[in-house]
């Protein structure tokens, strides 16, 4: 695997586009199909692709497992955090309209942040599960 | 209809084959067919999820699992009669259940009368999000999505605990990895 030039260069060419597509799916989710779940999986696919071509150790250097373990929790934290901030601002839990003075803006911001939380958790979980499976050896 | 027939063929292949590698790949094909069916039904978001999660990540994880286990499925020790009976009874119950469903695409169906009209009519006014799927998922039903996220969180933590917790952390295992790749190479 290590000396396969076409695979290595091809992978390197593909990776940024996969990431851009994941971000497109994430942030265009308000207007077209997509959202946090799909974007998270696509972003995780990018890391998995990298790991398959360059080996698990290289992938672990690029995206350390410790960071992933923090990110798994961070996504849920962000999601519930949005809900609690909405509560503190006088709305119900997860009532985004209370986030800003204009309820529609609040909704927009809330949806964006919540989807971001979903993205982070899904991405980190999928990548961490992949690491755990592949890193076990036989 | 073509897609559903193909799916049935793939399913029969999955049941008949003993080579697990082929079964995993067929599972991926099945997911792609399912995604195509979802596109036919105009459920693009679901199709996207099915293609990325069902065909993508699941297949990769299954292949990773296969690497840890054997490639061939052992012959079952018991007769397939009891599983067949359970499957037939379940399928019969499900088909019986579909008889009472409203016709497919019926706009007057009960599920289209409850909160769906409100979502469809007020999504832009209330949330300024044109994709109703997103506004329902993230805003109107934000609590459910929180639950789903927590499910993924829990699953991730559980897998990490099960797979990583057992072995001591002090295993830099560059040697073991090298030996493993050396062992793998003749096969590839």
mmCIF file of C-alpha atoms in Angstrom:
data_model
loop_
_atom_site.group_PDB
_atom_site.id
_atom_site.type_symbol
_atom_site.label_atom_id
_atom_site.label_comp_id
_atom_site.label_asym_id
_atom_site.label_seq_id
_atom_site.Cartn_x
_atom_site.Cartn_y
_atom_site.Cartn_z
ATOM 1 C CA UNK A 1 0.000 0.000 0.000
ATOM 2 C CA UNK A 2 2.706 2.427 1.023
ATOM 3 C CA UNK A 3 4.330 2.579 -2.421
ATOM 4 C CA UNK A 4 1.216 2.858 -4.499
ATOM 5 C CA UNK A 5 1.668 6.311 -5.983
ATOM 6 C CA UNK A 6 -1.645 6.554 -7.788
ATOM 7 C CA UNK A 7 -3.602 5.641 -4.681
ATOM 8 C CA UNK A 8 -1.676 8.066 -2.516
ATOM 9 C CA UNK A 9 -1.905 11.027 -4.860
ATOM 10 C CA UNK A 10 -5.514 10.200 -5.726
ATOM 11 C CA UNK A 11 -6.469 10.080 -2.076
ATOM 12 C CA UNK A 12 -4.749 13.362 -1.392
ATOM 13 C CA UNK A 13 -6.624 14.956 -4.272
ATOM 14 C CA UNK A 14 -9.951 13.626 -3.079
ATOM 15 C CA UNK A 15 -9.766 14.433 0.624
ATOM 16 C CA UNK A 16 -10.348 18.208 0.486
ATOM 17 C CA UNK A 17 -13.310 17.749 -1.816
ATOM 18 C CA UNK A 18 -14.888 15.224 0.514
ATOM 19 C CA UNK A 19 -14.502 17.676 3.383
ATOM 20 C CA UNK A 20 -15.925 20.541 1.362
ATOM 21 C CA UNK A 21 -18.854 18.346 0.353
ATOM 22 C CA UNK A 22 -19.455 17.435 3.987
ATOM 23 C CA UNK A 23 -19.488 21.107 4.951
ATOM 24 C CA UNK A 24 -21.755 21.872 2.006
ATOM 25 C CA UNK A 25 -24.183 19.178 3.110
ATOM 26 C CA UNK A 26 -24.000 20.603 6.625
ATOM 27 C CA UNK A 27 -24.524 24.278 5.940
ATOM 28 C CA UNK A 28 -26.724 23.908 2.903
ATOM 29 C CA UNK A 29 -29.003 21.621 4.885
ATOM 30 C CA UNK A 30 -31.338 24.556 5.483
ATOM 31 C CA UNK A 31 -31.994 24.902 1.768
ATOM 32 C CA UNK A 32 -31.489 21.451 0.293
ATOM 33 C CA UNK A 33 -31.227 17.879 1.460
ATOM 34 C CA UNK A 34 -28.709 17.228 4.165
ATOM 35 C CA UNK A 35 -27.915 18.083 7.737
ATOM 36 C CA UNK A 36 -25.732 17.184 10.633
ATOM 37 C CA UNK A 37 -26.108 13.412 10.459
ATOM 38 C CA UNK A 38 -25.197 13.067 6.804
ATOM 39 C CA UNK A 39 -22.420 15.637 6.975
ATOM 40 C CA UNK A 40 -20.919 13.968 10.025
ATOM 41 C CA UNK A 41 -20.835 10.610 8.306
ATOM 42 C CA UNK A 42 -19.281 12.078 5.154
ATOM 43 C CA UNK A 43 -16.611 13.831 7.201
ATOM 44 C CA UNK A 44 -15.924 10.577 9.044
ATOM 45 C CA UNK A 45 -15.668 8.835 5.664
ATOM 46 C CA UNK A 46 -12.895 11.267 4.807
ATOM 47 C CA UNK A 47 -10.837 10.225 7.833
ATOM 48 C CA UNK A 48 -11.567 6.550 7.136
ATOM 49 C CA UNK A 49 -10.463 6.977 3.528
ATOM 50 C CA UNK A 50 -7.250 8.548 4.746
ATOM 51 C CA UNK A 51 -6.724 5.730 7.242
ATOM 52 C CA UNK A 52 -7.284 3.035 4.612
ATOM 53 C CA UNK A 53 -4.717 4.532 2.266
ATOM 54 C CA UNK A 54 -2.075 5.823 4.627
ATOM 55 C CA UNK A 55 -2.521 3.517 7.583
ATOM 56 C CA UNK A 56 -4.154 3.895 10.957
ATOM 57 C CA UNK A 57 -1.147 5.525 12.604
ATOM 58 C CA UNK A 58 -1.060 8.368 10.079
ATOM 59 C CA UNK A 59 -4.789 8.932 10.542
ATOM 60 C CA UNK A 60 -4.368 8.946 14.300
ATOM 61 C CA UNK A 61 -1.744 11.647 13.955
ATOM 62 C CA UNK A 62 -4.032 13.756 11.804
ATOM 63 C CA UNK A 63 -7.089 13.193 14.004
ATOM 64 C CA UNK A 64 -5.965 12.017 17.451
ATOM 65 C CA UNK A 65 -8.332 9.646 19.309
ATOM 66 C CA UNK A 66 -8.177 11.849 22.376
ATOM 67 C CA UNK A 67 -9.574 14.785 20.405
ATOM 68 C CA UNK A 68 -12.333 12.532 19.101
ATOM 69 C CA UNK A 69 -13.285 11.452 22.593
ATOM 70 C CA UNK A 70 -13.633 15.089 23.595
ATOM 71 C CA UNK A 71 -15.618 15.875 20.431
ATOM 72 C CA UNK A 72 -18.115 13.055 21.060
ATOM 73 C CA UNK A 73 -19.179 14.806 24.229
ATOM 74 C CA UNK A 74 -18.802 18.319 22.837
ATOM 75 C CA UNK A 75 -21.528 17.834 20.228
ATOM 76 C CA UNK A 76 -24.121 16.745 22.775
ATOM 77 C CA UNK A 77 -22.908 19.534 25.060
ATOM 78 C CA UNK A 78 -23.441 22.108 22.303
ATOM 79 C CA UNK A 79 -26.922 20.752 21.575
ATOM 80 C CA UNK A 80 -28.093 20.779 25.182
ATOM 81 C CA UNK A 81 -26.232 24.047 25.701
ATOM 82 C CA UNK A 82 -28.399 25.719 23.061
ATOM 83 C CA UNK A 83 -31.457 24.362 24.845
ATOM 84 C CA UNK A 84 -30.322 25.645 28.222
ATOM 85 C CA UNK A 85 -29.369 29.065 26.875
ATOM 86 C CA UNK A 86 -32.869 29.252 25.410
ATOM 87 C CA UNK A 87 -34.221 28.470 28.863
ATOM 88 C CA UNK A 88 -32.045 31.131 30.482
ATOM 89 C CA UNK A 89 -33.288 33.671 27.957
ATOM 90 C CA UNK A 90 -36.851 33.024 28.997
ATOM 91 C CA UNK A 91 -38.076 30.401 26.573
ATOM 92 C CA UNK A 92 -38.660 26.693 26.967
ATOM 93 C CA UNK A 93 -35.895 24.129 26.593
ATOM 94 C CA UNK A 94 -34.776 24.154 22.934
ATOM 95 C CA UNK A 95 -37.155 26.973 22.040
ATOM 96 C CA UNK A 96 -34.787 28.776 19.692
ATOM 97 C CA UNK A 97 -37.109 31.734 19.250
ATOM 98 C CA UNK A 98 -35.901 33.025 22.598
ATOM 99 C CA UNK A 99 -32.258 33.064 21.508
ATOM 100 C CA UNK A 100 -32.510 36.423 19.777
ATOM 101 C CA UNK A 101 -34.882 39.372 19.801
ATOM 102 C CA UNK A 102 -36.270 38.390 16.430
ATOM 103 C CA UNK A 103 -37.749 34.899 16.859
ATOM 104 C CA UNK A 104 -37.050 33.961 13.224
ATOM 105 C CA UNK A 105 -33.385 34.879 13.592
ATOM 106 C CA UNK A 106 -33.330 32.925 16.811
ATOM 107 C CA UNK A 107 -34.732 29.891 15.038
ATOM 108 C CA UNK A 108 -32.123 30.196 12.317
ATOM 109 C CA UNK A 109 -29.273 30.464 14.790
ATOM 110 C CA UNK A 110 -30.643 27.644 16.928
ATOM 111 C CA UNK A 111 -31.007 25.260 13.998
ATOM 112 C CA UNK A 112 -27.494 26.083 12.819
ATOM 113 C CA UNK A 113 -25.932 25.446 16.222
ATOM 114 C CA UNK A 114 -27.931 22.317 16.881
ATOM 115 C CA UNK A 115 -26.987 20.834 13.516
ATOM 116 C CA UNK A 116 -23.384 21.703 14.270
ATOM 117 C CA UNK A 117 -23.642 19.752 17.508
ATOM 118 C CA UNK A 118 -25.077 16.770 15.629
ATOM 119 C CA UNK A 119 -22.254 17.003 13.084
ATOM 120 C CA UNK A 120 -19.569 17.009 15.762
ATOM 121 C CA UNK A 121 -20.981 14.063 17.682
ATOM 122 C CA UNK A 122 -21.709 11.929 14.608
ATOM 123 C CA UNK A 123 -18.324 12.619 13.045
ATOM 124 C CA UNK A 124 -16.402 11.881 16.224
ATOM 125 C CA UNK A 125 -18.427 8.784 17.091
ATOM 126 C CA UNK A 126 -18.113 7.210 13.659
ATOM 127 C CA UNK A 127 -14.394 7.882 13.457
ATOM 128 C CA UNK A 128 -13.796 6.661 16.998
ATOM 129 C CA UNK A 129 -15.723 3.441 16.350
ATOM 130 C CA UNK A 130 -13.685 2.898 13.202
ATOM 131 C CA UNK A 131 -10.447 3.443 15.122
ATOM 132 C CA UNK A 132 -11.598 1.059 17.834
ATOM 133 C CA UNK A 133 -12.465 -1.686 15.346
ATOM 134 C CA UNK A 134 -9.408 -1.384 13.159
ATOM 135 C CA UNK A 135 -6.934 -0.716 15.941
ATOM 136 C CA UNK A 136 -7.707 -3.994 17.675
ATOM 137 C CA UNK A 137 -5.603 -6.274 15.552
ATOM 138 C CA UNK A 138 -6.479 -9.900 15.207
ATOM 139 C CA UNK B 1 -40.541 -2.118 -9.072
ATOM 140 C CA UNK B 2 -37.234 -2.944 -10.743
ATOM 141 C CA UNK B 3 -35.427 -1.705 -7.666
ATOM 142 C CA UNK B 4 -37.576 -3.774 -5.340
ATOM 143 C CA UNK B 5 -36.978 -6.878 -7.467
ATOM 144 C CA UNK B 6 -33.248 -6.240 -7.359
ATOM 145 C CA UNK B 7 -33.482 -5.839 -3.592
ATOM 146 C CA UNK B 8 -35.260 -9.170 -3.315
ATOM 147 C CA UNK B 9 -32.532 -10.822 -5.418
ATOM 148 C CA UNK B 10 -29.831 -9.274 -3.227
ATOM 149 C CA UNK B 11 -31.628 -10.515 -0.114
ATOM 150 C CA UNK B 12 -31.753 -14.059 -1.461
ATOM 151 C CA UNK B 13 -28.049 -13.765 -2.232
ATOM 152 C CA UNK B 14 -27.343 -12.629 1.326
ATOM 153 C CA UNK B 15 -29.274 -15.585 2.727
ATOM 154 C CA UNK B 16 -27.706 -18.161 0.403
ATOM 155 C CA UNK B 17 -24.073 -17.097 0.469
ATOM 156 C CA UNK B 18 -21.645 -18.402 3.071
ATOM 157 C CA UNK B 19 -18.785 -16.069 2.170
ATOM 158 C CA UNK B 20 -19.206 -13.184 4.585
ATOM 159 C CA UNK B 21 -17.161 -10.764 2.497
ATOM 160 C CA UNK B 22 -19.638 -11.156 -0.356
ATOM 161 C CA UNK B 23 -22.510 -10.811 2.104
ATOM 162 C CA UNK B 24 -21.154 -7.496 3.422
ATOM 163 C CA UNK B 25 -20.728 -6.145 -0.104
ATOM 164 C CA UNK B 26 -24.235 -7.281 -0.978
ATOM 165 C CA UNK B 27 -25.427 -5.482 2.131
ATOM 166 C CA UNK B 28 -23.863 -2.312 0.779
ATOM 167 C CA UNK B 29 -25.562 -2.861 -2.572
ATOM 168 C CA UNK B 30 -28.847 -3.388 -0.763
ATOM 169 C CA UNK B 31 -28.411 -0.053 1.003
ATOM 170 C CA UNK B 32 -27.717 1.726 -2.277
ATOM 171 C CA UNK B 33 -30.849 0.194 -3.805
ATOM 172 C CA UNK B 34 -32.791 1.292 -0.745
ATOM 173 C CA UNK B 35 -31.397 4.811 -1.185
ATOM 174 C CA UNK B 36 -32.558 4.776 -4.803
ATOM 175 C CA UNK B 37 -36.028 3.728 -3.673
ATOM 176 C CA UNK B 38 -36.030 6.634 -1.223
ATOM 177 C CA UNK B 39 -35.130 9.020 -4.055
ATOM 178 C CA UNK B 40 -38.020 7.615 -6.078
ATOM 179 C CA UNK B 41 -40.242 8.433 -3.107
ATOM 180 C CA UNK B 42 -38.838 12.013 -3.036
ATOM 181 C CA UNK B 43 -37.305 11.428 0.388
ATOM 182 C CA UNK B 44 -33.924 12.849 -0.531
ATOM 183 C CA UNK B 45 -32.740 13.400 3.017
ATOM 184 C CA UNK B 46 -33.434 9.817 3.970
ATOM 185 C CA UNK B 47 -31.788 8.603 0.771
ATOM 186 C CA UNK B 48 -28.671 10.571 1.628
ATOM 187 C CA UNK B 49 -28.554 9.122 5.113
ATOM 188 C CA UNK B 50 -29.114 5.611 3.824
ATOM 189 C CA UNK B 51 -26.357 5.955 1.233
ATOM 190 C CA UNK B 52 -23.815 7.408 3.641
ATOM 191 C CA UNK B 53 -24.623 5.440 6.786
ATOM 192 C CA UNK B 54 -26.049 2.202 5.403
ATOM 193 C CA UNK B 55 -23.844 1.734 2.380
ATOM 194 C CA UNK B 56 -20.801 3.665 3.538
ATOM 195 C CA UNK B 57 -19.953 3.494 7.215
ATOM 196 C CA UNK B 58 -21.774 0.241 7.985
ATOM 197 C CA UNK B 59 -19.983 -1.579 5.179
ATOM 198 C CA UNK B 60 -16.620 -0.266 6.311
ATOM 199 C CA UNK B 61 -17.290 -1.260 9.925
ATOM 200 C CA UNK B 62 -18.514 -4.697 8.851
ATOM 201 C CA UNK B 63 -15.365 -5.197 6.801
ATOM 202 C CA UNK B 64 -13.330 -4.123 9.812
ATOM 203 C CA UNK B 65 -15.177 -6.693 11.883
ATOM 204 C CA UNK B 66 -14.599 -9.343 9.229
ATOM 205 C CA UNK B 67 -10.903 -8.690 9.448
ATOM 206 C CA UNK B 68 -11.095 -9.572 13.142
ATOM 207 C CA UNK B 69 -13.124 -12.735 12.577
ATOM 208 C CA UNK B 70 -13.395 -15.377 9.898
ATOM 209 C CA UNK B 71 -14.429 -14.912 6.294
ATOM 210 C CA UNK B 72 -16.642 -17.978 6.099
ATOM 211 C CA UNK B 73 -19.876 -18.480 7.942
ATOM 212 C CA UNK B 74 -20.181 -21.849 9.679
ATOM 213 C CA UNK B 75 -23.131 -24.044 8.871
ATOM 214 C CA UNK B 76 -25.937 -23.516 11.370
ATOM 215 C CA UNK B 77 -26.282 -26.362 13.851
ATOM 216 C CA UNK B 78 -30.091 -26.256 13.993
ATOM 217 C CA UNK B 79 -32.725 -26.616 11.311
ATOM 218 C CA UNK B 80 -33.930 -23.382 9.685
ATOM 219 C CA UNK B 81 -37.571 -24.281 10.352
ATOM 220 C CA UNK B 82 -38.094 -22.249 13.550
ATOM 221 C CA UNK B 83 -36.506 -19.058 12.145
ATOM 222 C CA UNK B 84 -38.520 -19.549 8.970
ATOM 223 C CA UNK B 85 -41.708 -19.867 11.025
ATOM 224 C CA UNK B 86 -40.938 -16.697 12.992
ATOM 225 C CA UNK B 87 -40.127 -14.791 9.804
ATOM 226 C CA UNK B 88 -43.297 -15.933 8.034
ATOM 227 C CA UNK B 89 -45.513 -15.081 11.014
ATOM 228 C CA UNK B 90 -43.897 -11.643 11.400
ATOM 229 C CA UNK B 91 -44.185 -10.911 7.694
ATOM 230 C CA UNK B 92 -47.810 -12.054 7.753
ATOM 231 C CA UNK B 93 -48.549 -9.720 10.659
ATOM 232 C CA UNK B 94 -46.873 -6.795 8.920
ATOM 233 C CA UNK B 95 -48.707 -7.395 5.649
ATOM 234 C CA UNK B 96 -51.970 -7.724 7.563
ATOM 235 C CA UNK B 97 -51.165 -4.369 9.146
ATOM 236 C CA UNK B 98 -50.727 -2.668 5.786
ATOM 237 C CA UNK B 99 -54.311 -3.524 4.824
ATOM 238 C CA UNK B 100 -55.608 -0.870 7.203
ATOM 239 C CA UNK B 101 -53.205 1.816 5.980
ATOM 240 C CA UNK B 102 -54.587 4.636 3.853
ATOM 241 C CA UNK B 103 -53.673 4.373 0.152
ATOM 242 C CA UNK B 104 -50.124 5.385 -0.739
ATOM 243 C CA UNK B 105 -49.734 9.122 -1.296
ATOM 244 C CA UNK B 106 -53.248 9.859 -0.058
ATOM 245 C CA UNK B 107 -53.261 13.532 0.964
ATOM 246 C CA UNK B 108 -56.326 12.964 3.127
ATOM 247 C CA UNK B 109 -54.553 10.333 5.236
ATOM 248 C CA UNK B 110 -54.626 10.822 8.977
ATOM 249 C CA UNK B 111 -50.892 11.442 9.328
ATOM 250 C CA UNK B 112 -51.168 14.337 6.885
ATOM 251 C CA UNK B 113 -53.927 16.004 8.888
ATOM 252 C CA UNK B 114 -52.317 16.346 12.312
ATOM 253 C CA UNK B 115 -49.318 18.700 12.519
ATOM 254 C CA UNK B 116 -47.902 18.258 9.026
ATOM 255 C CA UNK B 117 -49.969 21.062 7.416
ATOM 256 C CA UNK B 118 -48.787 23.472 10.103
ATOM 257 C CA UNK B 119 -45.144 22.571 9.420
ATOM 258 C CA UNK B 120 -45.543 22.860 5.666
ATOM 259 C CA UNK B 121 -47.343 26.199 5.771
ATOM 260 C CA UNK B 122 -45.463 27.944 8.548
ATOM 261 C CA UNK B 123 -41.915 26.644 8.211
ATOM 262 C CA UNK B 124 -40.636 29.664 6.260
ATOM 263 C CA UNK B 125 -42.561 32.204 8.327
ATOM 264 C CA UNK B 126 -41.520 30.771 11.668
ATOM 265 C CA UNK B 127 -38.003 29.511 11.026
ATOM 266 C CA UNK B 128 -36.944 30.990 7.644
ATOM 267 C CA UNK B 129 -35.698 27.535 6.628
ATOM 268 C CA UNK B 130 -36.949 26.460 3.189
ATOM 269 C CA UNK B 131 -36.117 22.771 3.680
ATOM 270 C CA UNK B 132 -39.012 21.603 5.829
ATOM 271 C CA UNK B 133 -37.190 18.400 6.716
ATOM 272 C CA UNK B 134 -34.492 20.413 8.433
ATOM 273 C CA UNK B 135 -36.888 22.711 10.228
ATOM 274 C CA UNK B 136 -38.958 19.788 11.509
ATOM 275 C CA UNK B 137 -35.884 17.799 12.457
ATOM 276 C CA UNK B 138 -33.970 20.549 14.201
ATOM 277 C CA UNK B 139 -36.642 22.901 15.453
ATOM 278 C CA UNK B 140 -40.190 21.558 15.696
ATOM 279 C CA UNK B 141 -38.936 18.152 16.733
ATOM 280 C CA UNK B 142 -35.658 19.334 18.226
ATOM 281 C CA UNK B 143 -36.184 17.261 21.323
ATOM 282 C CA UNK B 144 -36.341 14.036 19.300
ATOM 283 C CA UNK B 145 -33.169 14.944 17.472
ATOM 284 C CA UNK B 146 -31.487 15.611 20.790
ATOM 285 C CA UNK B 147 -32.495 12.079 21.754
ATOM 286 C CA UNK B 148 -30.990 10.692 18.559
ATOM 287 C CA UNK B 149 -27.766 12.559 19.138
ATOM 288 C CA UNK B 150 -27.595 11.224 22.665
ATOM 289 C CA UNK B 151 -28.174 7.706 21.293
ATOM 290 C CA UNK B 152 -25.175 8.108 18.980
ATOM 291 C CA UNK B 153 -23.167 9.545 21.846
ATOM 292 C CA UNK B 154 -24.088 6.575 24.044
ATOM 293 C CA UNK B 155 -23.298 4.081 21.302
ATOM 294 C CA UNK B 156 -19.914 5.657 20.700
ATOM 295 C CA UNK B 157 -19.025 5.662 24.387
ATOM 296 C CA UNK B 158 -20.207 2.066 24.782
ATOM 297 C CA UNK B 159 -18.161 0.805 21.842
ATOM 298 C CA UNK B 160 -15.108 2.653 23.070
ATOM 299 C CA UNK B 161 -15.540 1.194 26.556
ATOM 300 C CA UNK B 162 -15.978 -2.333 25.213
ATOM 301 C CA UNK B 163 -13.210 -2.298 22.640
ATOM 302 C CA UNK B 164 -10.630 -0.061 24.249
ATOM 303 C CA UNK B 165 -11.189 -0.568 27.941
ATOM 304 C CA UNK B 166 -10.042 -4.154 28.034
ATOM 305 C CA UNK B 167 -6.429 -3.758 27.063
ATOM 306 C CA UNK B 168 -4.008 -1.697 29.135
ATOM 307 C CA UNK B 169 -3.206 1.713 27.777
ATOM 308 C CA UNK B 170 0.523 0.993 27.756
ATOM 309 C CA UNK B 171 0.713 -0.620 24.343
ATOM 310 C CA UNK B 172 2.464 1.630 21.862
ATOM 311 C CA UNK B 173 2.413 -1.432 19.561
ATOM 312 C CA UNK B 174 4.406 -0.155 16.653
ATOM 313 C CA UNK B 175 6.052 -3.566 16.558
ATOM 314 C CA UNK B 176 2.755 -5.392 16.662
ATOM 315 C CA UNK B 177 1.367 -3.189 13.891
ATOM 316 C CA UNK B 178 4.405 -3.879 11.759
ATOM 317 C CA UNK B 179 4.107 -7.605 12.312
ATOM 318 C CA UNK B 180 0.430 -7.421 11.463
ATOM 319 C CA UNK B 181 0.972 -5.587 8.198
ATOM 320 C CA UNK B 182 3.683 -8.060 7.319
ATOM 321 C CA UNK B 183 1.268 -10.879 7.980
ATOM 322 C CA UNK B 184 -1.437 -9.208 5.936
ATOM 323 C CA UNK B 185 0.610 -8.481 2.854
ATOM 324 C CA UNK B 186 0.903 -11.988 1.361
ATOM 325 C CA UNK B 187 -2.870 -12.254 1.317
ATOM 326 C CA UNK B 188 -3.498 -8.940 -0.442
#
